[in-house]
Coordinates of C-alpha atoms and ligand atoms in Angstrom, one line a residue:
Chain A
X28 CA 7.0 16.4 23.7
X29 CA 6.6 17.5 20.0
X30 CA 9.4 17.6 17.5
X31 CA 9.3 21.4 17.7
X32 CA 10.0 21.4 21.5
X33 CA 12.8 19.0 21.0
X34 CA 14.4 21.1 18.3
X35 CA 14.5 24.2 20.3
X36 CA 17.3 22.5 22.2
X37 CA 19.0 21.3 19.1
X38 CA 22.1 22.1 17.1
X39 CA 21.6 22.7 13.4
X40 CA 23.2 20.1 11.1
X41 CA 24.2 21.9 7.9
X42 CA 25.8 18.9 6.3
X43 CA 22.8 16.7 6.6
X44 CA 20.6 19.6 5.2
X45 CA 22.9 19.8 2.2
X46 CA 22.7 16.1 1.7
X47 CA 18.9 16.1 1.7
X48 CA 18.7 19.1 -0.7
X49 CA 21.2 17.4 -3.1
X50 CA 19.1 14.3 -3.0
X51 CA 15.9 16.3 -3.8
X52 CA 17.7 17.9 -6.8
X53 CA 18.7 14.5 -8.1
X54 CA 15.1 13.4 -7.9
X55 CA 14.0 16.6 -9.8
X56 CA 12.2 18.0 -6.8
X57 CA 12.3 21.7 -6.0
X58 CA 14.5 22.8 -3.2
X59 CA 13.0 23.2 0.3
X60 CA 14.5 26.8 0.3
X61 CA 11.5 28.0 -1.8
X62 CA 9.0 27.1 1.0
X63 CA 7.3 30.2 2.3
X64 CA 5.4 28.5 5.1
X65 CA 1.9 28.9 3.7
X66 CA 1.0 25.5 5.3
X67 CA -1.2 24.6 2.3
X68 CA 0.5 21.2 2.5
X69 CA -0.6 20.7 6.1
X70 CA -4.1 21.9 5.3
X71 CA -4.7 18.9 3.0
X72 CA -2.4 16.4 4.7
X73 CA -4.1 13.0 5.1
X74 CA -2.0 12.2 8.2
X75 CA -2.6 15.6 9.9
X76 CA -5.9 15.1 11.7
X77 CA -5.4 11.5 12.6
X78 CA -1.7 11.4 13.4
X79 CA -0.6 15.0 13.8
X80 CA 1.8 15.2 11.0
X81 CA 2.5 18.8 9.9
X82 CA 4.5 18.7 6.6
X83 CA 5.0 22.5 6.7
X84 CA 6.9 22.1 10.0
X85 CA 9.0 19.3 8.5
X86 CA 10.1 21.7 5.7
X87 CA 10.7 24.5 8.2
X88 CA 12.9 22.2 10.4
X89 CA 14.8 21.1 7.3
X90 CA 15.4 24.7 6.4
X91 CA 16.9 25.3 9.8
X92 CA 19.0 22.1 9.5
X93 CA 17.3 20.4 12.5
X94 CA 17.6 17.0 11.0
X95 CA 18.5 14.5 13.8
X96 CA 15.3 15.2 15.7
X97 CA 13.2 14.4 12.8
X98 CA 15.2 11.3 11.9
X99 CA 14.7 10.1 15.5
X100 CA 11.0 10.9 15.6
X101 CA 8.2 8.5 14.9
X102 CA 6.2 11.2 13.2
X103 CA 8.1 10.8 9.9
X104 CA 6.6 7.3 9.7
X105 CA 3.0 8.6 9.8
X106 CA 3.0 10.0 6.2
X107 CA 0.4 8.2 4.0
X108 CA 2.1 9.0 0.7
X109 CA -1.1 10.6 -0.6
X110 CA 1.0 13.2 -2.5
X111 CA -1.4 16.0 -1.8
X112 CA 1.4 18.1 -0.3
X113 CA 3.5 17.7 -3.5
X114 CA 0.6 18.3 -5.8
X115 CA -0.7 21.4 -4.1
X116 CA 2.5 23.3 -2.9
X117 CA 2.5 26.7 -4.7
X118 CA 6.3 26.6 -4.5
X119 CA 6.6 23.1 -6.0
X120 CA 8.2 21.8 -2.8
X121 CA 7.5 18.1 -2.2
X122 CA 7.3 17.5 1.6
X123 CA 6.5 13.9 1.0
X124 CA 10.0 13.5 -0.6
X125 CA 11.6 15.2 2.3
X126 CA 9.9 12.6 4.6
X127 CA 11.1 9.8 2.4
X128 CA 14.7 11.2 2.7
X129 CA 14.4 11.3 6.5
X130 CA 13.0 7.8 6.7
X131 CA 15.8 6.5 4.4
X132 CA 18.3 8.3 6.7
X133 CA 16.8 6.7 9.8
X134 CA 17.1 3.3 8.2
X135 CA 20.7 3.9 7.0
X136 CA 21.7 5.0 10.5
X137 CA 20.7 1.6 11.8
X138 CA 17.5 2.7 13.6
X139 CA 14.9 0.0 13.9
X140 CA 12.6 -0.1 10.9
X141 CA 8.9 -0.1 12.1
X142 CA 6.2 -2.5 11.2
X143 CA 6.2 -4.9 8.3
X144 CA 8.8 -3.0 6.1
X145 CA 11.6 -5.4 7.1
X146 CA 9.6 -8.4 6.2
X147 CA 8.7 -6.9 2.8
X148 CA 12.3 -6.1 2.1
X149 CA 13.4 -9.7 3.1
X150 CA 10.7 -11.1 0.9
X151 CA 11.8 -9.0 -2.1
X152 CA 15.4 -10.1 -1.5
X153 CA 14.4 -13.8 -1.4
X154 CA 11.4 -14.2 -3.8
X155 CA 11.5 -10.9 -5.7
X156 CA 8.0 -9.9 -4.6
X157 CA 6.7 -8.4 -1.3
X158 CA 4.8 -11.7 -0.5
X159 CA 4.3 -15.1 -1.9
X160 CA 1.0 -16.4 -3.4
X161 CA -1.7 -16.3 -0.7
X162 CA -4.7 -18.6 -0.2
X163 CA -8.2 -17.0 -0.5
X164 CA -11.6 -18.3 0.3
X165 CA -14.6 -18.2 -2.0
X166 CA -18.2 -17.4 -0.9
X167 CA -18.8 -21.1 -1.0
X168 CA -16.0 -21.6 1.5
X169 CA -13.5 -23.2 -1.0
X170 CA -9.8 -22.4 -0.6
X171 CA -8.2 -21.1 -3.8
X172 CA -4.9 -20.0 -5.1
X173 CA -3.6 -18.7 -8.5
X174 CA -3.5 -22.1 -10.1
X175 CA -6.8 -23.4 -8.9
X176 CA -8.4 -20.1 -10.2
X177 CA -6.9 -20.8 -13.6
X178 CA -4.3 -18.0 -13.5
X179 CA -0.9 -18.5 -15.1
X180 CA 2.3 -18.9 -13.0
X181 CA 3.8 -15.8 -11.5
X182 CA 6.3 -13.7 -13.5
X183 CA 9.7 -13.8 -11.8
X184 CA 13.3 -13.0 -12.5
X185 CA 14.9 -15.8 -14.6
X186 CA 18.1 -15.8 -12.6
X187 CA 17.2 -15.0 -9.0
X188 CA 20.8 -15.1 -7.8
X189 CA 21.8 -12.2 -10.1
X190 CA 18.8 -10.3 -9.0
X191 CA 19.6 -10.8 -5.4
X192 CA 23.2 -9.9 -5.8
X193 CA 22.4 -6.4 -7.2
X194 CA 19.7 -5.8 -4.6
X195 CA 21.9 -6.7 -1.7
X196 CA 24.5 -4.3 -3.0
X197 CA 21.8 -1.6 -3.4
X198 CA 20.6 -2.1 0.2
X199 CA 23.4 0.2 1.4
X200 CA 23.3 2.7 -1.5
X201 CA 22.1 6.2 -1.2
X202 CA 20.5 8.4 -3.8
Chain B
X214 CA -5.8 -5.7 -31.8
X215 CA -3.7 -3.6 -29.4
X216 CA -1.0 -5.4 -27.5
X217 CA 0.5 -4.7 -24.1
X218 CA 2.9 -6.5 -21.8
X219 CA 1.0 -7.1 -18.5
X220 CA 3.1 -5.9 -15.6
X221 CA 1.3 -7.5 -12.6
X222 CA 3.3 -6.2 -9.6
X223 CA 3.1 -8.0 -6.3
X224 CA -0.3 -7.6 -4.6
X225 CA -2.6 -8.4 -7.5
X226 CA -1.0 -11.7 -8.5
X227 CA -0.4 -12.9 -5.0
X228 CA -3.9 -12.2 -3.5
X229 CA -6.1 -9.7 -5.3
X230 CA -7.1 -12.3 -7.8
X231 CA -10.5 -10.8 -8.6
X232 CA -8.7 -7.9 -10.3
X233 CA -6.5 -10.1 -12.4
X234 CA -9.3 -12.5 -13.3
X235 CA -11.6 -9.7 -14.4
X236 CA -9.0 -7.8 -16.4
X237 CA -7.8 -10.9 -18.2
X238 CA -11.5 -11.5 -19.0
X239 CA -12.6 -8.1 -20.2
X240 CA -9.7 -6.7 -22.2
X241 CA -9.6 -9.3 -24.9
X242 CA -13.3 -8.7 -25.4
X243 CA -12.4 -5.1 -26.2
X244 CA -9.7 -6.2 -28.6
X245 CA -6.7 -5.7 -26.3
X246 CA -4.2 -8.5 -26.1
X247 CA -2.3 -8.8 -22.8
X248 CA 1.0 -10.6 -23.1
X249 CA 2.5 -12.4 -20.1
X250 CA 6.2 -11.7 -19.8
X251 CA 8.7 -13.6 -17.6
X252 CA 11.3 -11.9 -15.4
X253 CA 9.3 -9.1 -13.6
X254 CA 9.8 -8.4 -9.9
X255 CA 8.4 -6.0 -7.3
X256 CA 8.1 -2.4 -8.6
X257 CA 10.0 -1.0 -5.7
X258 CA 7.3 1.3 -4.4
X259 CA 6.6 -0.6 -1.1
X260 CA 10.3 -0.2 -0.2
X261 CA 10.5 3.5 -0.8
X262 CA 10.6 4.4 2.9
X263 CA 13.5 2.1 3.4
X264 CA 15.7 2.9 0.4
X265 CA 14.5 5.0 -2.6
X266 CA 17.6 4.0 -4.6
X267 CA 16.3 0.5 -4.5
X268 CA 12.9 1.7 -5.6
X269 CA 14.3 3.4 -8.6
X270 CA 16.4 0.4 -9.6
X271 CA 13.5 -2.0 -9.3
X272 CA 11.3 0.3 -11.4
X273 CA 14.0 0.8 -14.1
X274 CA 14.6 -3.0 -14.1
X275 CA 10.9 -3.8 -14.9
X276 CA 10.7 -1.0 -17.5
X277 CA 13.8 -2.4 -19.2
X278 CA 12.2 -5.9 -19.4
X279 CA 9.2 -4.3 -21.0
X280 CA 11.4 -2.4 -23.5
X281 CA 13.1 -5.7 -24.4
X282 CA 9.7 -7.0 -25.6
X283 CA 9.2 -3.9 -27.7
X284 CA 5.8 -3.5 -26.0
X285 CA 4.2 -0.8 -23.8
X286 CA 3.4 -1.9 -20.3
X287 CA -0.2 -2.3 -19.0
X288 CA 0.2 -1.6 -15.3
X289 CA -3.1 -2.2 -13.4
X290 CA -1.8 -1.3 -10.0
X291 CA -1.6 2.5 -9.3
X292 CA 1.3 2.0 -6.9
X293 CA 3.4 0.2 -9.6
X294 CA 2.2 2.7 -12.2
X295 CA 3.4 5.5 -9.9
X296 CA 6.8 3.8 -9.3
X297 CA 7.5 3.3 -13.0
X298 CA 6.2 6.8 -13.9
X299 CA 8.4 8.4 -11.3
X300 CA 11.4 6.4 -12.5
X301 CA 10.9 7.6 -16.1
X302 CA 10.5 11.1 -14.9
X303 CA 13.7 11.1 -12.8
X304 CA 15.9 9.2 -15.3
X305 CA 14.8 11.4 -18.2
X306 CA 16.7 14.3 -16.9
X307 CA 19.3 12.7 -14.6
X308 CA 21.9 11.0 -16.8
X309 CA 24.2 10.3 -14.0
X310 CA 21.5 8.2 -12.2
X311 CA 20.6 6.5 -15.5
X312 CA 24.2 5.5 -16.1
X313 CA 24.5 4.2 -12.6
X314 CA 21.4 2.1 -12.8
X315 CA 22.3 0.8 -16.3
X316 CA 25.7 -0.4 -15.0
X317 CA 23.9 -2.5 -12.4
X318 CA 21.2 -3.7 -14.8
X319 CA 24.0 -5.1 -17.0
X320 CA 24.4 -8.1 -14.8
X321 CA 21.0 -9.3 -15.9
X322 CA 21.6 -8.2 -19.5
X323 CA 19.2 -5.3 -19.3
X324 CA 19.4 -1.7 -20.4
X325 CA 17.0 1.1 -19.5
X326 CA 16.4 3.4 -22.4
X327 CA 13.0 5.0 -21.4
X328 CA 11.2 3.9 -24.5
X329 CA 8.3 1.8 -23.1
X330 CA 5.0 3.6 -22.6
X331 CA 2.7 3.0 -19.6
X332 CA -1.0 2.6 -19.3
X333 CA -3.3 1.9 -16.4
X334 CA -6.7 0.4 -16.5
X335 CA -8.5 3.7 -16.4
X336 CA -6.7 5.4 -19.4
X337 CA -6.6 2.2 -21.3
X338 CA -10.4 2.1 -21.1
X339 CA -11.1 5.8 -21.4
X340 CA -8.4 7.1 -23.7
X341 CA -7.3 4.2 -25.8
X342 CA -10.3 1.9 -26.2
X343 CA -12.7 4.8 -25.8
X344 CA -16.1 5.3 -24.2
X345 CA -18.1 5.0 -27.4
X346 CA -16.5 1.6 -28.2
X347 CA -17.3 0.4 -24.7
X348 CA -20.9 1.6 -25.0
X349 CA -21.4 -0.3 -28.2
X350 CA -20.4 -3.6 -26.5
X351 CA -22.7 -3.3 -23.4
X352 CA -25.1 -6.2 -23.1
X353 CA -26.4 -5.8 -19.6
X354 CA -26.5 -2.1 -18.7
X355 CA -25.8 -1.4 -15.0
X356 CA -29.3 0.1 -14.3
X357 CA -30.4 1.9 -11.2
X358 CA -27.1 1.9 -9.5
X359 CA -25.6 4.9 -7.8
X360 CA -21.8 4.3 -7.6
X361 CA -19.0 6.1 -5.7
X362 CA -15.7 6.1 -7.5
X363 CA -12.4 5.9 -5.7
X364 CA -9.3 6.5 -7.8
X365 CA -6.6 6.1 -5.2
X366 CA -3.8 8.6 -4.4
X367 CA -1.1 7.0 -6.5
X368 CA -3.2 7.3 -9.6
X369 CA -4.1 10.9 -9.0
X370 CA -1.0 12.7 -7.9
X371 CA 1.4 14.3 -8.4
X372 CA 0.7 15.6 -11.9
X373 CA 4.3 16.6 -12.3
X374 CA 5.5 13.0 -12.9
X375 CA 2.6 12.4 -15.3
X376 CA -0.6 10.7 -14.0
X377 CA -3.4 9.1 -16.2
X378 CA -6.2 11.2 -14.6
X379 CA -6.8 14.8 -13.4
X380 CA -5.4 15.3 -9.9
X381 CA -8.3 17.4 -8.5
X382 CA -11.3 16.5 -10.7
X383 CA -10.8 13.0 -12.1
X384 CA -13.7 12.1 -14.4
X385 CA -12.5 9.2 -16.6
X386 CA -14.0 6.4 -14.4
X387 CA -17.3 8.3 -14.3
X388 CA -17.3 8.5 -18.1
X389 CA -16.7 4.7 -18.4
X390 CA -19.4 3.9 -15.8
X391 CA -21.8 6.2 -17.5
X392 CA -21.3 4.2 -20.8
X393 CA -22.1 1.1 -18.8
X394 CA -25.4 2.6 -17.6
X395 CA -24.5 3.4 -14.0
X396 CA -24.8 6.8 -12.3
X397 CA -21.9 8.3 -10.4
X398 CA -22.0 11.5 -8.4
X399 CA -19.5 13.6 -6.6
X400 CA -18.9 13.3 -2.9
X401 CA -16.6 15.4 -0.7
X402 CA -14.3 12.5 0.3
X403 CA -13.7 11.4 -3.2
X404 CA -10.0 12.3 -3.3
X405 CA -9.2 11.0 0.2
X406 CA -6.7 8.2 1.0
X407 CA -7.9 4.6 1.7
X408 CA -5.3 4.1 4.5
X409 CA -3.3 1.3 2.9
X410 CA 0.1 3.0 2.8
X411 CA 0.4 3.0 6.6
X412 CA -1.0 -0.5 7.1
X413 CA 2.6 -1.8 7.2
X414 CA 3.5 0.1 10.4
X415 CA 0.3 1.7 11.8
X416 CA -2.5 -0.8 11.1
X417 CA -5.0 0.7 13.5
X418 CA -4.7 4.1 12.0
X419 CA -4.9 2.6 8.5
X420 CA -8.1 0.9 9.3
X421 CA -9.5 4.1 10.9
X422 CA -8.9 5.9 7.6
X423 CA -10.5 3.0 5.7
X424 CA -13.5 3.0 8.0
X425 CA -14.0 6.7 7.9
X426 CA -14.1 6.9 4.1
X427 CA -16.4 3.8 3.8
X428 CA -18.8 5.3 6.4
X429 CA -18.9 8.6 4.6
X430 CA -19.7 6.9 1.3
X431 CA -22.4 4.8 3.0
X432 CA -23.9 7.8 4.6
X433 CA -24.1 9.6 1.3
X434 CA -26.4 6.9 0.1
X435 CA -24.3 5.2 -2.6
X436 CA -25.2 1.6 -3.6
X437 CA -21.6 0.5 -4.1
X438 CA -18.0 1.5 -4.6
X439 CA -15.8 1.2 -7.8
X440 CA -12.0 1.0 -7.4
X441 CA -9.0 0.3 -9.6
X442 CA -6.2 -0.4 -7.1
X443 CA -5.4 -3.7 -5.4
X444 CA -4.2 -1.8 -2.3
X445 CA -7.3 0.3 -1.9
X446 CA -9.5 -2.7 -2.7
X447 CA -7.7 -4.8 0.0
X448 CA -8.7 -2.1 2.5
X449 CA -12.2 -1.4 1.3
X450 CA -13.3 -5.0 0.4
X451 CA -11.1 -7.6 2.1
X452 CA -10.8 -5.6 5.4
X453 CA -14.2 -3.8 5.4
X454 CA -15.5 -5.7 8.5
X455 CA -12.2 -5.0 10.4
X456 CA -12.5 -1.3 9.4
X457 CA -16.0 -1.3 10.7
X458 CA -15.0 -2.7 14.1
X459 CA -12.2 0.0 14.2
X460 CA -14.5 2.9 13.7
X461 CA -17.4 1.3 15.6
X462 CA -19.7 1.5 12.6
X463 CA -21.9 -1.1 10.7
X464 CA -20.2 -1.1 7.3
X465 CA -22.2 -2.9 4.6
X466 CA -21.2 -1.6 1.2
X467 CA -20.3 -3.7 -1.8
X468 CA -16.9 -2.9 -3.4
X469 CA -16.1 -4.0 -6.9
X470 CA -13.2 -3.4 -9.3
X471 CA -14.0 -1.3 -12.3
X472 CA -13.1 -4.3 -14.4
X473 CA -15.7 -6.4 -12.6
X474 CA -18.4 -3.8 -13.2
X475 CA -17.3 -3.7 -16.9
X476 CA -17.4 -7.5 -17.2
X477 CA -20.9 -7.6 -15.7
X478 CA -22.1 -5.0 -18.3
X479 CA -20.4 -6.9 -21.1
X480 CA -22.2 -10.1 -20.1
X481 CA -19.4 -12.0 -18.5
X482 CA -20.3 -14.6 -15.9
X483 CA -19.8 -13.5 -12.3
X484 CA -17.5 -16.3 -11.4
X485 CA -15.1 -15.5 -14.3
X486 CA -14.8 -12.0 -12.9
X487 CA -13.8 -13.3 -9.5
X488 CA -17.0 -12.0 -7.8
X489 CA -17.0 -15.1 -5.6
X490 CA -13.8 -13.7 -4.1
X491 CA -15.1 -10.2 -3.0
X492 CA -15.5 -10.1 0.8
X493 CA -17.8 -7.1 0.8
X494 CA -21.6 -7.8 0.5
X495 CA -21.7 -8.0 -3.3
X496 CA -24.7 -10.4 -3.1
X497 CA -27.0 -7.7 -1.9
X498 CA -26.7 -6.0 -5.4
X499 CA -28.5 -9.0 -6.9
X500 CA -26.3 -8.9 -9.9
X501 CA -27.0 -11.2 -12.9
Ligands
SF4_885 S1 2.7 24.2 0.7 FE1 4.8 24.4 0.0 S2 5.4 26.5 0.4 FE2 3.5 26.1 1.6 S3 4.3 25.4 3.6 FE3 4.0 23.6 2.4 S4 6.0 23.2 1.5 FE4 6.0 25.3 2.2
SF4_886 S1 2.1 12.8 1.3 FE1 2.3 12.5 3.5 S2 3.0 14.5 4.2 FE2 2.2 14.8 2.2 S3 0.0 15.4 2.5 FE3 0.1 13.2 2.2 S4 0.2 12.3 4.2 FE4 0.7 14.5 4.4

């Protein structure tokens, strides 16, 4: 069943729609209200052919206030952040930012975060980077790391505990 | 001598060493000093799907560290460059958000003012150092090579937040490569995504994207690929054989960072440019 089928049974959520539009305004993005459904965003969408994402429908559903269905759907996690939809929209709507808002809402509502995102977040919370120094292999089969390649030590926050404190607080903040 | 604080991000300094080795090698040869600064963290971009407030905070934090040094930031990763550019764009006109972020930055004695400029590899080479200057320094021209450029989505779009290259017809890499003696030509998939952004949650689809683009480039008859993003390079180079398996194609195309090509043309030894770390078949180019 597609999101559109699901939403035909749905109740509109005016409050959530307002929340997303307020967020878009804070981020200097144009309101979804200006969308006139030309589907230029979908025409160039990198996730369209492969994963059936249709950004113009995402915007249409937002305009109708059908938010929960999108928040609960896996399709919002198929966006490749190519920014073609934002660049090319004749009305300056940024569907990619609507998708980010929906993903943020899904996370905030306690839905399971897909894939490696949780691991990346935990890594940033503990070592301030998405991953620690990795080993690589040269063409001659030698194992190397930053130091053996002659690269200087990683740049890192001088007081990790202060960094972590703010970030932990931020984890529950909204735009 | 121009001077920049090097903002490394996460992916380049923890595994994409060829990019870091080559840029540390070539920029001093072009009279650009890169200063290592302590205190940086992730740029926030990889966490945007989870919590964009966190992304903005992390970006502002890194910008504030650069400002403290009184230096503009050289940001070789397009993802990081995007995150920092977007943060500047948002905080410029949203005072409320700026105040909120500054109140949190205070715990680390930092303040975001928005004064630090940003450059990426491509505009540093093309706009600041300049194509003529580069041309004058070439020792080994890259002869008889037909190269496909890949800029990467985060470098190209959206122009609204300020990007270093044109969103629909980027030509700065072409101009630099032309100065190095190589030939680039247009191909229809030039602006397409490498697949990396969904590698975190949909790895098969990500590799399909990677494989499709590599196959198209190979079919067009290019000798090799030029990229400027550690994320794209990870897909095109480090994971090329996996991408080939995913799309059931024999992929066999060398992929080098722009800074590696530049180093070769400037006469730097291959090892110093990290060429022994590329996983794609760079040996078949028989580079000196
Ligand atoms: S391109 Fe813009 S106006 Fe057209 S459908 Fe997409 S969001 Fe709406
Ligand atoms: S940013 Fe996402 S929604 Fe927009 S065109 Fe790219 S893949 Fe599609």
